[in-house]
């Protein structure tokens, strides 16, 4: 077995060209910070140790990947990519195998490319292997300078390059596999100031100086990556968008290979951390974000936005649902236009319909809330029917209160349940009720005033004002006039109702 790789990922820079107050490696593509994508590819290589060099916004960068098995070293001042590697000198000295160095801004890099670089390194017997690519527009990148025999001599940064060098279209991708002892020797020289600043202009120490040194001390092995876009760093917002599109395409391909139907992959937005079971169908415009997990045979319809959701097998999420941080069981149906806020647990077979909003609410098996309803801080049992327009009044202006609706209860349409309140098992609430007291099991609660009919009232009122002579009047204006007239009837003045 060959000695395991030690990985160093550089993520201390600010990324000026992003024109952002956030460090570049924290910008997200397909739901993950750029750095997290890089670390996922590196981890696939099973390195003995992964060290991330942090500096700019170090705390936020650490926090963004804190759950991964990586360690951090601080580069307090960003004095170039070579100076960044120097901060991981202890790790280099401890390495028993080659050192993989790469930058935190190459989110599309594939594990297969990293292992090909490792093979190139091990087979060559040279102190350094690097990945290069040929691009149509090499502006901004370091150019790879080769001699007449095609051997790599050095890398020259764009800003330091001559006209002739700028015409070279082979670029340094920033992926290197380096012999640990060779690297340690160079770092010692940098440490002692024996290596002058690579750029007189900025005082930076370039990691790319290592390439020239390797060329003199045993040669450089170059791996040309055919698909340049995979290994290009993200430096601008435009490149961020391109990288995100590429990552999404990769993600969609992976799910389709695992048996998920994605109707239109280019118009579907699935984050890197999402899991989807086989035979689920995802329609265009769906966004599956964060740690969302979808079961098998489910449907995620047009325009649904799911963030950190768990959705069971065979459940249908109809168009334009917005759901977050909640769980839905199997065989359920939500939407269209259902809103679920954090902290909800919906059991198997639950139906929640259009313009229903839920928050911190639990709903038991087979219960239904199909139309125009707000349920917040509620615990709802099995087989409950929530009528259209039901509202849990959970907030008294200062505190939130709980509503409990027990198994088999029926809440008539347009009812308000003023919490804290409990509707007992199998109880009924008459529609239009304002429930302020607990309803015992099996009871019918009616909490609204009784209807009064006034026979002959319309004729007694006399002709409607504006009902004749203004045939072109707009509907709204007519009804407005009708309301006015109605308010002046003697019956209403007496207040009898
Ligand atoms: C670098 C290479 C260039 C290559 C290009 C590929 C050098 C000198 N140049 O240029 O040859 O073509 O990548 O994308 O290496 N970083 C630190 N500390 C620092 C400076 C940078 O950690 O002091 C990190 C950044 O966070 C970033 C990475 O190193 O993740 C690369 O830095 P960046 O400024 O993007 O280098 P480029 O100019 O793109
Ligand atoms: Ca870069």
Short mmCIF file of C-alpha atoms and ligand atoms in Angstrom, two decimals:
data_model
loop_
_atom_site.label_atom_id
_atom_site.label_comp_id
_atom_site.label_asym_id
_atom_site.label_seq_id
_atom_site.Cartn_x
_atom_site.Cartn_y
_atom_site.Cartn_z
CA UNK A 1 0.00 0.00 0.00
CA UNK A 2 1.25 3.48 -0.85
CA UNK A 3 1.69 6.08 1.84
CA UNK A 4 -1.41 8.18 2.46
CA UNK A 5 -1.79 11.69 1.14
CA UNK A 6 -1.68 14.77 3.36
CA UNK A 7 -3.96 17.50 2.01
CA UNK A 8 -3.59 21.25 2.40
CA UNK A 9 -6.40 23.49 1.20
CA UNK A 10 -5.75 27.22 0.91
CA UNK A 11 -8.71 29.32 1.97
CA UNK A 12 -7.26 32.40 3.62
CA UNK A 13 -7.69 34.91 0.81
CA UNK A 14 -10.39 37.53 0.57
CA UNK A 15 -11.23 37.21 -3.11
CA UNK A 16 -11.19 40.87 -4.06
CA UNK A 17 -12.62 40.24 -7.51
CA UNK A 18 -15.88 39.02 -5.97
CA UNK A 19 -16.46 42.57 -4.68
CA UNK A 20 -17.99 41.13 -1.57
CA UNK A 21 -17.87 41.67 2.16
CA UNK A 22 -17.77 37.88 2.48
CA UNK A 23 -14.67 35.76 2.01
CA UNK A 24 -14.77 34.11 -1.40
CA UNK A 25 -14.68 30.51 -0.18
CA UNK A 26 -17.88 31.20 1.80
CA UNK A 27 -19.90 32.07 -1.28
CA UNK A 28 -22.36 29.31 -2.03
CA UNK A 29 -22.98 27.22 -5.12
CA UNK A 30 -25.57 24.44 -5.14
CA UNK A 31 -26.21 25.01 -1.45
CA UNK A 32 -22.67 24.65 -0.15
CA UNK A 33 -19.87 27.14 0.40
CA UNK A 34 -17.21 26.74 -2.30
CA UNK A 35 -14.76 25.36 0.27
CA UNK A 36 -17.14 22.56 1.23
CA UNK A 37 -17.30 21.29 -2.36
CA UNK A 38 -13.51 21.23 -2.50
CA UNK A 39 -13.30 19.35 0.80
CA UNK A 40 -15.85 16.78 -0.40
CA UNK A 41 -13.65 15.99 -3.41
CA UNK A 42 -10.51 15.87 -1.25
CA UNK A 43 -12.14 13.54 1.28
CA UNK A 44 -12.93 11.04 -1.48
CA UNK A 45 -9.15 10.54 -1.75
CA UNK A 46 -9.12 9.37 1.88
CA UNK A 47 -6.18 11.50 2.97
CA UNK A 48 -4.51 10.86 6.31
CA UNK A 49 -5.04 14.48 7.28
CA UNK A 50 -6.71 17.55 5.81
CA UNK A 51 -5.51 20.99 6.84
CA UNK A 52 -7.35 24.15 5.83
CA UNK A 53 -5.42 27.41 5.87
CA UNK A 54 -7.78 30.15 7.03
CA UNK A 55 -7.21 33.88 7.41
CA UNK A 56 -9.71 36.31 6.02
CA UNK A 57 -12.92 35.86 8.09
CA UNK A 58 -11.26 32.85 9.69
CA UNK A 59 -14.03 32.25 12.22
CA UNK A 60 -16.78 32.15 9.63
CA UNK A 61 -14.74 29.90 7.34
CA UNK A 62 -14.05 27.51 10.22
CA UNK A 63 -17.73 27.49 11.18
CA UNK A 64 -18.81 26.75 7.60
CA UNK A 65 -16.99 23.39 7.59
CA UNK A 66 -16.69 22.71 11.33
CA UNK A 67 -18.59 19.43 11.04
CA UNK A 68 -16.03 17.93 8.65
CA UNK A 69 -12.92 16.02 9.83
CA UNK A 70 -10.45 18.80 9.02
CA UNK A 71 -8.00 20.88 11.04
CA UNK A 72 -7.22 24.55 10.61
CA UNK A 73 -4.12 26.71 10.63
CA UNK A 74 -4.23 30.47 10.62
CA UNK A 75 -2.52 32.70 8.08
CA UNK A 76 -2.98 35.97 9.93
CA UNK A 77 -1.76 38.10 7.05
CA UNK A 78 -2.39 37.00 3.48
CA UNK A 79 1.05 37.21 1.98
CA UNK A 80 0.56 34.87 -0.93
CA UNK A 81 -0.16 31.21 -1.66
CA UNK A 82 3.40 30.11 -0.77
CA UNK A 83 3.21 31.92 2.55
CA UNK A 84 -0.16 30.22 3.14
CA UNK A 85 1.39 26.75 2.78
CA UNK A 86 4.15 27.80 5.18
CA UNK A 87 1.52 28.04 7.92
CA UNK A 88 0.97 24.28 7.55
CA UNK A 89 4.69 23.50 7.93
CA UNK A 90 4.11 21.24 10.93
CA UNK A 91 1.74 19.09 8.87
CA UNK A 92 4.21 18.93 5.98
CA UNK A 93 7.01 17.83 8.34
CA UNK A 94 4.76 15.12 9.79
CA UNK A 95 3.64 13.82 6.39
CA UNK A 96 4.60 10.27 5.50
CA UNK A 97 3.30 10.46 1.91
CA UNK A 98 2.87 13.10 -0.78
CA UNK A 99 1.22 16.44 -0.04
CA UNK A 100 -1.80 17.46 -2.08
CA UNK A 101 -2.11 21.23 -2.25
CA UNK A 102 -5.11 22.92 -3.78
CA UNK A 103 -7.10 26.11 -3.49
CA UNK A 104 -10.46 26.48 -1.81
CA UNK A 105 -12.01 28.17 -4.83
CA UNK A 106 -12.24 25.20 -7.24
CA UNK A 107 -15.67 23.77 -6.33
CA UNK A 108 -16.12 21.65 -9.45
CA UNK A 109 -12.98 19.56 -9.04
CA UNK A 110 -13.75 15.83 -9.21
CA UNK A 111 -12.26 13.13 -7.01
CA UNK A 112 -11.20 11.24 -10.15
CA UNK A 113 -9.02 14.17 -11.23
CA UNK A 114 -7.35 14.30 -7.83
CA UNK A 115 -6.59 10.58 -7.93
CA UNK A 116 -5.25 10.88 -11.50
CA UNK A 117 -2.93 13.61 -10.22
CA UNK A 118 -1.82 11.29 -7.44
CA UNK A 119 -1.11 8.51 -9.99
CA UNK A 120 0.81 10.95 -12.19
CA UNK A 121 2.90 11.96 -9.21
CA UNK A 122 3.65 8.42 -7.99
CA UNK A 123 4.47 7.08 -11.46
CA UNK A 124 6.72 10.00 -12.40
CA UNK A 125 9.14 9.78 -9.49
CA UNK A 126 9.46 13.56 -9.75
CA UNK A 127 9.24 15.94 -6.77
CA UNK A 128 6.11 17.67 -8.05
CA UNK A 129 3.08 16.92 -10.22
CA UNK A 130 0.68 19.65 -11.26
CA UNK A 131 -2.59 19.82 -13.17
CA UNK A 132 -2.73 22.16 -16.13
CA UNK A 133 -5.45 23.06 -18.63
CA UNK A 134 -5.69 24.79 -21.99
CA UNK A 135 -8.25 27.58 -22.11
CA UNK A 136 -9.49 29.97 -24.76
CA UNK A 137 -9.19 32.95 -22.45
CA UNK A 138 -6.24 32.50 -20.08
CA UNK A 139 -6.33 36.09 -18.77
CA UNK A 140 -5.78 36.25 -15.02
CA UNK A 141 -4.29 32.77 -14.63
CA UNK A 142 -0.71 31.72 -14.11
CA UNK A 143 0.77 30.47 -17.42
CA UNK A 144 2.72 27.26 -17.73
CA UNK A 145 6.07 27.87 -19.44
CA UNK A 146 7.62 24.79 -21.09
CA UNK A 147 10.94 24.29 -22.83
CA UNK A 148 11.49 23.13 -26.40
CA UNK A 149 11.13 19.48 -25.32
CA UNK A 150 7.86 20.20 -23.62
CA UNK A 151 9.21 19.99 -20.06
CA UNK A 152 7.58 22.38 -17.61
CA UNK A 153 10.04 25.10 -16.58
CA UNK A 154 7.96 27.38 -14.39
CA UNK A 155 4.66 29.17 -13.87
CA UNK A 156 4.43 32.89 -14.44
CA UNK A 157 1.55 34.86 -12.98
CA UNK A 158 -0.51 36.92 -15.39
CA UNK A 159 0.49 40.21 -13.80
CA UNK A 160 4.19 39.35 -14.02
CA UNK A 161 4.05 37.82 -17.51
CA UNK A 162 5.61 39.20 -20.69
CA UNK A 163 3.58 39.66 -23.86
CA UNK A 164 4.90 36.38 -25.22
CA UNK A 165 4.07 34.55 -21.98
CA UNK A 166 0.58 36.01 -21.93
CA UNK A 167 0.01 34.45 -25.34
CA UNK A 168 0.43 30.97 -23.79
CA UNK A 169 -2.90 29.22 -23.38
CA UNK A 170 -1.83 26.53 -20.93
CA UNK A 171 -2.63 27.58 -17.37
CA UNK A 172 -1.79 26.46 -13.86
CA UNK A 173 -4.99 25.06 -12.30
CA UNK A 174 -3.52 25.19 -8.79
CA UNK A 175 -3.69 21.45 -8.07
CA UNK A 176 -0.35 20.07 -6.98
CA UNK A 177 0.95 16.81 -5.54
CA UNK A 178 4.32 17.40 -3.95
CA UNK A 179 6.97 15.27 -2.31
CA UNK A 180 6.81 16.12 1.40
CA UNK A 181 10.57 16.43 1.92
CA UNK A 182 11.06 18.57 -1.16
CA UNK A 183 8.24 20.84 0.06
CA UNK A 184 9.60 20.98 3.61
CA UNK A 185 13.01 22.07 2.31
CA UNK A 186 11.44 24.88 0.29
CA UNK A 187 9.29 26.00 3.22
CA UNK A 188 12.39 26.14 5.42
CA UNK A 189 14.00 28.50 2.90
CA UNK A 190 10.88 30.66 2.77
CA UNK A 191 10.80 30.72 6.57
CA UNK A 192 14.41 31.89 6.78
CA UNK A 193 13.76 34.56 4.18
CA UNK A 194 16.15 32.78 1.81
CA UNK A 195 13.41 32.86 -0.81
CA UNK A 196 12.76 36.45 -1.83
CA UNK A 197 9.24 37.70 -2.30
CA UNK A 198 7.95 36.38 -5.62
CA UNK A 199 6.39 39.69 -6.45
CA UNK A 200 8.41 42.82 -5.87
CA UNK A 201 5.18 44.72 -6.34
CA UNK A 202 3.07 43.08 -3.61
CA UNK A 203 5.67 41.28 -1.48
CA UNK A 204 3.70 38.03 -1.86
CA UNK A 205 5.34 34.61 -1.79
CA UNK A 206 3.95 32.53 -4.63
CA UNK A 207 3.45 28.81 -4.25
CA UNK A 208 4.11 28.63 -7.97
CA UNK A 209 7.82 29.33 -7.30
CA UNK A 210 7.89 25.71 -6.23
CA UNK A 211 7.30 24.66 -9.83
CA UNK A 212 10.52 26.32 -11.06
CA UNK A 213 12.43 24.76 -8.20
CA UNK A 214 11.07 21.29 -8.97
CA UNK A 215 11.97 21.78 -12.64
CA UNK A 216 15.59 22.23 -11.54
CA UNK A 217 15.57 19.42 -9.01
CA UNK A 218 14.18 16.39 -10.79
CA UNK A 219 11.50 17.76 -13.08
CA UNK A 220 7.77 18.49 -13.05
CA UNK A 221 5.11 15.98 -14.03
CA UNK A 222 2.20 17.73 -15.74
CA UNK A 223 -1.31 16.32 -15.98
CA UNK A 224 -3.32 18.15 -18.59
CA UNK A 225 -7.00 18.16 -17.62
CA UNK A 226 -9.10 18.05 -20.80
CA UNK A 227 -12.23 19.50 -19.22
CA UNK A 228 -10.79 22.86 -18.12
CA UNK A 229 -14.03 24.14 -16.57
CA UNK A 230 -13.78 21.45 -13.91
CA UNK A 231 -10.57 22.84 -12.48
CA UNK A 232 -10.98 26.57 -13.02
CA UNK A 233 -11.07 28.65 -9.88
CA UNK A 234 -13.96 30.94 -9.10
CA UNK A 235 -12.74 34.54 -8.95
CA UNK A 236 -15.79 36.56 -10.00
CA UNK A 237 -19.57 36.40 -9.56
CA UNK A 238 -19.88 35.38 -13.19
CA UNK A 239 -17.58 32.41 -12.60
CA UNK A 240 -19.55 31.59 -9.47
CA UNK A 241 -22.75 31.31 -11.52
CA UNK A 242 -21.02 29.11 -14.10
CA UNK A 243 -19.58 26.85 -11.42
CA UNK A 244 -23.01 26.55 -9.76
CA UNK A 245 -24.63 25.52 -13.05
CA UNK A 246 -21.98 22.88 -13.53
CA UNK A 247 -22.36 21.57 -10.00
CA UNK A 248 -26.13 21.37 -10.44
CA UNK A 249 -25.70 19.40 -13.64
CA UNK A 250 -23.40 16.95 -11.83
CA UNK A 251 -25.86 16.63 -8.95
CA UNK A 252 -28.82 16.03 -11.27
CA UNK A 253 -26.86 13.40 -13.18
CA UNK A 254 -26.04 11.58 -9.95
CA UNK A 255 -29.72 11.48 -8.88
CA UNK A 256 -30.91 10.37 -12.32
CA UNK A 257 -28.35 7.56 -12.29
CA UNK A 258 -29.84 6.50 -8.95
CA UNK A 259 -33.38 6.30 -10.37
CA UNK A 260 -34.83 9.78 -9.85
CA UNK A 261 -36.76 11.37 -12.72
CA UNK A 262 -35.77 14.99 -13.20
CA UNK A 263 -38.04 16.38 -15.87
CA UNK A 264 -35.81 19.32 -16.81
CA UNK A 265 -32.40 19.20 -15.09
CA UNK A 266 -31.37 22.67 -16.22
CA UNK A 267 -34.38 24.17 -14.51
CA UNK A 268 -34.20 22.19 -11.29
CA UNK A 269 -32.18 23.33 -8.30
CA UNK A 270 -30.99 20.53 -6.05
CA UNK A 271 -28.39 21.32 -3.41
CA UNK A 272 -25.36 19.11 -2.95
CA UNK A 273 -26.50 17.76 0.43
CA UNK A 274 -29.96 16.58 -0.70
CA UNK A 275 -31.03 12.90 -0.77
CA UNK A 276 -33.80 11.59 -3.04
CA UNK A 277 -35.22 8.06 -3.24
CA UNK A 278 -35.75 6.16 -6.51
CA UNK A 279 -38.85 6.73 -8.65
CA UNK A 280 -39.38 10.16 -7.23
CA UNK A 281 -40.23 12.77 -9.88
CA UNK A 282 -38.89 16.29 -9.61
CA UNK A 283 -40.53 18.88 -11.83
CA UNK A 284 -39.06 22.10 -13.27
CA UNK A 285 -38.51 25.05 -10.99
CA UNK A 286 -38.32 22.91 -7.86
CA UNK A 287 -35.68 23.93 -5.32
CA UNK A 288 -34.50 21.23 -2.93
CA UNK A 289 -32.23 22.89 -0.42
CA UNK A 290 -29.97 22.20 2.50
CA UNK A 291 -30.29 18.78 4.05
CA UNK A 292 -33.62 17.91 2.47
CA UNK A 293 -34.36 14.17 2.26
CA UNK A 294 -37.09 12.86 -0.03
CA UNK A 295 -38.29 9.26 0.05
CA UNK A 296 -39.00 6.94 -2.87
CA UNK A 297 -41.87 7.37 -5.32
CA UNK A 298 -42.61 10.93 -4.23
CA UNK A 299 -43.58 13.84 -6.44
CA UNK A 300 -42.06 17.28 -6.12
CA UNK A 301 -44.08 19.43 -8.42
CA UNK A 302 -43.37 22.68 -10.23
CA UNK A 303 -41.92 25.54 -8.22
CA UNK A 304 -41.87 23.81 -4.84
CA UNK A 305 -39.19 25.15 -2.47
CA UNK A 306 -38.11 22.70 0.24
CA UNK A 307 -35.43 23.63 2.76
CA UNK A 308 -34.10 21.07 5.26
CA UNK A 309 -37.27 18.99 4.85
CA UNK A 310 -37.85 15.28 5.37
CA UNK A 311 -40.54 13.91 3.04
CA UNK A 312 -41.77 10.30 3.14
CA UNK A 313 -42.32 7.74 0.39
CA UNK A 314 -45.05 8.41 -2.14
CA UNK A 315 -45.87 11.85 -0.80
CA UNK A 316 -46.99 14.46 -3.30
CA UNK A 317 -45.78 18.02 -2.97
CA UNK A 318 -47.98 19.94 -5.41
CA UNK A 319 -46.89 23.15 -7.17
CA UNK A 320 -45.55 26.18 -5.33
CA UNK A 321 -45.33 24.82 -1.82
CA UNK A 322 -42.79 26.57 0.41
CA UNK A 323 -41.70 24.18 3.15
CA UNK A 324 -38.90 24.33 5.67
CA UNK A 325 -37.31 22.45 8.55
CA UNK A 326 -40.18 20.02 9.06
CA UNK A 327 -41.12 16.39 8.52
CA UNK A 328 -43.88 14.94 6.37
CA UNK A 329 -44.70 11.23 6.45
CA UNK A 330 -45.50 8.81 3.64
CA UNK A 331 -48.49 9.03 1.32
CA UNK A 332 -49.23 12.61 2.29
CA UNK A 333 -50.35 15.39 -0.05
CA UNK A 334 -49.43 19.03 0.29
CA UNK A 335 -50.41 22.04 -1.79
CA UNK A 336 -50.64 23.63 -4.15
CA UNK A 337 -49.43 26.72 -2.29
CA UNK A 338 -48.91 25.22 1.15
CA UNK A 339 -46.58 27.04 3.53
CA UNK A 340 -44.83 25.06 6.25
CA UNK A 341 -42.62 26.95 8.67
CA UNK A 342 -40.08 25.28 10.95
CA UNK A 343 -40.92 22.66 13.54
CA UNK A 344 -43.87 20.80 11.99
CA UNK A 345 -44.39 17.03 12.02
CA UNK A 346 -47.00 15.68 9.64
CA UNK A 347 -47.82 11.98 9.88
CA UNK A 348 -48.55 9.56 7.04
CA UNK A 349 -51.51 10.32 4.81
CA UNK A 350 -51.99 13.92 5.96
CA UNK A 351 -53.54 16.29 3.43
CA UNK A 352 -52.73 19.98 3.65
CA UNK A 353 -54.14 22.16 0.91
CA UNK A 354 -53.87 25.56 -0.66
CA UNK A 355 -53.10 28.66 1.35
CA UNK A 356 -52.61 26.74 4.55
CA UNK A 357 -49.81 27.93 6.82
CA UNK A 358 -48.37 25.71 9.54
CA UNK A 359 -45.83 26.52 12.25
CA UNK A 360 -44.59 24.28 15.10
CA UNK A 361 -47.58 22.05 14.53
CA UNK A 362 -47.95 18.29 14.73
CA UNK A 363 -50.66 16.58 12.68
CA UNK A 364 -51.64 12.92 13.21
CA UNK A 365 -52.24 10.25 10.54
CA UNK A 366 -54.87 10.93 7.91
CA UNK A 367 -55.88 14.35 9.18
CA UNK A 368 -56.84 17.06 6.70
CA UNK A 369 -56.56 20.83 6.54
CA UNK A 370 -57.39 21.52 2.95
CA UNK A 371 -58.04 25.23 2.57
CA UNK A 372 -57.10 28.71 3.83
CA UNK A 373 -55.99 27.95 7.34
CA UNK A 374 -53.38 28.95 9.93
CA UNK A 375 -52.28 26.36 12.45
CA UNK A 376 -49.52 27.47 14.79
CA UNK A 377 -48.26 25.87 18.02
CA UNK A 378 -50.89 23.17 17.64
CA UNK A 379 -51.03 19.44 18.31
CA UNK A 380 -53.59 17.75 16.13
CA UNK A 381 -54.52 14.09 16.44
CA UNK A 382 -55.42 11.44 13.87
CA UNK A 383 -58.43 11.61 11.56
CA UNK A 384 -59.12 15.26 12.29
CA UNK A 385 -60.83 17.49 9.74
CA UNK A 386 -59.92 21.16 9.85
CA UNK A 387 -62.45 23.24 7.91
CA UNK A 388 -61.61 26.06 5.54
CA UNK A 389 -60.52 29.27 7.19
CA UNK A 390 -59.71 27.82 10.59
CA UNK A 391 -57.28 29.90 12.60
CA UNK A 392 -55.41 29.08 15.77
CA UNK A 393 -55.08 32.36 17.64
CA UNK A 394 -51.78 31.38 19.22
CA UNK A 395 -50.41 34.80 20.09
CA UNK A 396 -51.80 37.16 22.71
CA UNK A 397 -49.42 39.96 21.87
CA UNK A 398 -46.86 38.84 24.39
CA UNK A 399 -46.72 35.04 24.44
CA UNK A 400 -47.48 32.02 22.26
CA UNK A 401 -50.04 29.46 23.44
CA UNK A 402 -50.84 25.87 22.49
CA UNK A 403 -53.92 24.48 20.77
CA UNK A 404 -54.73 20.78 21.12
CA UNK A 405 -57.19 19.08 18.79
CA UNK A 406 -57.73 15.44 19.70
CA UNK A 407 -58.34 12.45 17.42
CA UNK A 408 -61.42 12.48 15.21
CA UNK A 409 -62.41 16.07 15.97
CA UNK A 410 -64.11 18.21 13.33
CA UNK A 411 -63.47 21.93 13.17
CA UNK A 412 -66.15 23.76 11.16
CA UNK A 413 -65.08 26.32 8.62
CA UNK A 414 -64.11 29.84 9.60
CA UNK A 415 -63.53 29.02 13.24
CA UNK A 416 -61.02 30.64 15.54
CA UNK A 417 -59.44 28.60 18.30
CA UNK A 418 -58.18 31.04 20.91
CA UNK A 419 -55.23 29.36 22.61
CA UNK A 420 -54.58 27.89 25.08
CA UNK A 421 -57.51 25.63 24.26
CA UNK A 422 -58.29 21.95 23.73
CA UNK A 423 -60.92 20.43 21.47
CA UNK A 424 -61.63 16.92 22.83
CA UNK A 425 -61.72 13.62 21.00
CA UNK A 426 -64.45 13.36 18.32
CA UNK A 427 -65.84 16.78 19.31
CA UNK A 428 -67.36 19.16 16.76
CA UNK A 429 -66.87 22.89 16.49
CA UNK A 430 -69.67 24.64 14.61
CA UNK A 431 -68.49 26.75 11.70
CA UNK A 432 -67.89 30.39 12.43
CA UNK A 433 -67.17 29.72 16.09
CA UNK A 434 -64.71 31.62 18.25
CA UNK A 435 -63.64 28.92 20.69
CA UNK A 436 -62.21 30.33 23.91
CA UNK A 437 -62.92 27.44 26.27
CA UNK A 438 -62.05 23.75 26.10
CA UNK A 439 -64.52 21.56 24.22
CA UNK A 440 -65.19 18.20 25.98
CA UNK A 441 -64.78 14.97 24.01
CA UNK A 442 -67.78 14.16 21.89
CA UNK A 443 -69.43 17.58 22.40
CA UNK A 444 -70.60 20.14 19.85
CA UNK A 445 -69.39 23.66 20.55
CA UNK A 446 -71.17 26.61 18.99
CA UNK A 447 -69.62 29.94 19.79
CA UNK A 448 -71.25 32.55 17.61
CA UNK A 449 -74.41 34.66 17.81
CA UNK A 450 -77.65 33.15 16.56
CA UNK A 451 -78.91 34.19 13.11
CA UNK A 452 -81.81 36.67 12.94
CA UNK A 453 -83.97 36.87 9.78
CA UNK A 454 -85.97 40.04 9.18
CA UNK A 455 -88.93 39.26 6.88
CA UNK A 456 -89.79 41.95 4.34
CA UNK A 457 -86.77 44.02 5.27
CA UNK A 458 -85.74 44.74 1.68
CA UNK A 459 -89.13 46.09 0.61
CA UNK A 460 -89.44 48.13 3.81
CA UNK A 461 -86.10 49.80 3.17
CA UNK A 462 -87.41 51.39 -0.03
CA UNK A 463 -85.60 51.72 -3.41
CA UNK A 464 -81.81 51.38 -3.49
CA UNK A 465 -80.05 54.72 -3.89
CA UNK A 466 -78.34 54.88 -7.26
CA UNK A 467 -80.06 51.73 -8.46
CA UNK A 468 -81.86 53.63 -11.24
CA UNK A 469 -80.52 56.27 -13.64
CA UNK A 470 -76.88 55.23 -13.30
CA UNK A 471 -76.69 52.09 -15.41
CA UNK A 472 -73.01 52.64 -16.23
CA UNK A 473 -71.89 52.88 -12.62
CA UNK A 474 -69.11 50.48 -11.73
CA UNK A 475 -69.95 47.41 -9.69
CA UNK A 476 -67.77 48.49 -6.76
CA UNK A 477 -69.40 51.89 -6.56
CA UNK A 478 -72.86 50.35 -6.57
CA UNK A 479 -72.09 48.00 -3.70
CA UNK A 480 -70.52 50.87 -1.80
CA UNK A 481 -73.74 52.86 -2.12
CA UNK A 482 -75.74 49.81 -1.05
CA UNK A 483 -73.73 49.47 2.13
CA UNK A 484 -74.26 53.13 2.96
CA UNK A 485 -78.01 52.82 2.52
CA UNK A 486 -78.13 49.67 4.58
CA UNK A 487 -76.33 51.36 7.46
CA UNK A 488 -79.11 53.95 7.68
CA UNK A 489 -82.05 51.57 8.08
CA UNK A 490 -84.13 52.04 11.21
CA UNK A 491 -83.64 48.38 12.13
CA UNK A 492 -79.89 48.73 12.40
CA UNK A 493 -80.18 51.99 14.33
CA UNK A 494 -82.15 50.17 16.96
CA UNK A 495 -79.22 47.76 17.11
CA UNK A 496 -81.51 44.72 17.03
CA UNK A 497 -79.80 41.63 15.67
C1 LIG B 1 -3.58 31.14 -8.40
C2 LIG B 1 -2.20 30.75 -8.94
C3 LIG B 1 -2.25 30.78 -10.45
C4 LIG B 1 -3.31 29.83 -10.96
C5 LIG B 1 -4.67 30.15 -10.30
C6 LIG B 1 -5.64 29.04 -10.63
C7 LIG B 1 -0.51 31.52 -7.34
C8 LIG B 1 0.51 32.56 -7.04
N1 LIG B 1 -1.21 31.68 -8.47
O1 LIG B 1 -3.81 32.47 -8.80
O2 LIG B 1 -0.98 30.38 -11.00
O3 LIG B 1 -3.43 29.94 -12.36
O4 LIG B 1 -4.56 30.24 -8.88
O5 LIG B 1 -6.91 29.30 -10.15
O6 LIG B 1 -0.66 30.59 -6.58
N2 LIG B 1 -4.85 32.19 -0.61
C9 LIG B 1 -4.45 32.08 0.71
N3 LIG B 1 -3.55 32.95 1.21
C10 LIG B 1 -2.99 33.94 0.46
C11 LIG B 1 -3.40 34.06 -0.90
C12 LIG B 1 -4.32 33.16 -1.40
O7 LIG B 1 -4.91 31.20 1.43
O8 LIG B 1 -2.17 34.70 1.01
C13 LIG B 1 -5.84 31.24 -1.13
C14 LIG B 1 -7.12 31.91 -1.58
O9 LIG B 1 -8.06 31.91 -0.53
C15 LIG B 1 -7.57 31.04 -2.75
C16 LIG B 1 -6.28 30.44 -3.27
O10 LIG B 1 -5.31 30.63 -2.28
O11 LIG B 1 -8.43 30.00 -2.34
C17 LIG B 1 -5.83 31.05 -4.57
O12 LIG B 1 -5.68 32.44 -4.40
P1 LIG B 1 -6.08 33.44 -5.56
O13 LIG B 1 -5.80 34.80 -5.09
O14 LIG B 1 -7.43 33.13 -6.07
O15 LIG B 1 -4.99 33.05 -6.65
P2 LIG B 1 -5.03 33.38 -8.20
O16 LIG B 1 -4.64 34.77 -8.43
O17 LIG B 1 -6.32 32.93 -8.78
CA1 LIG B 2 -8.17 31.85 -7.90
#
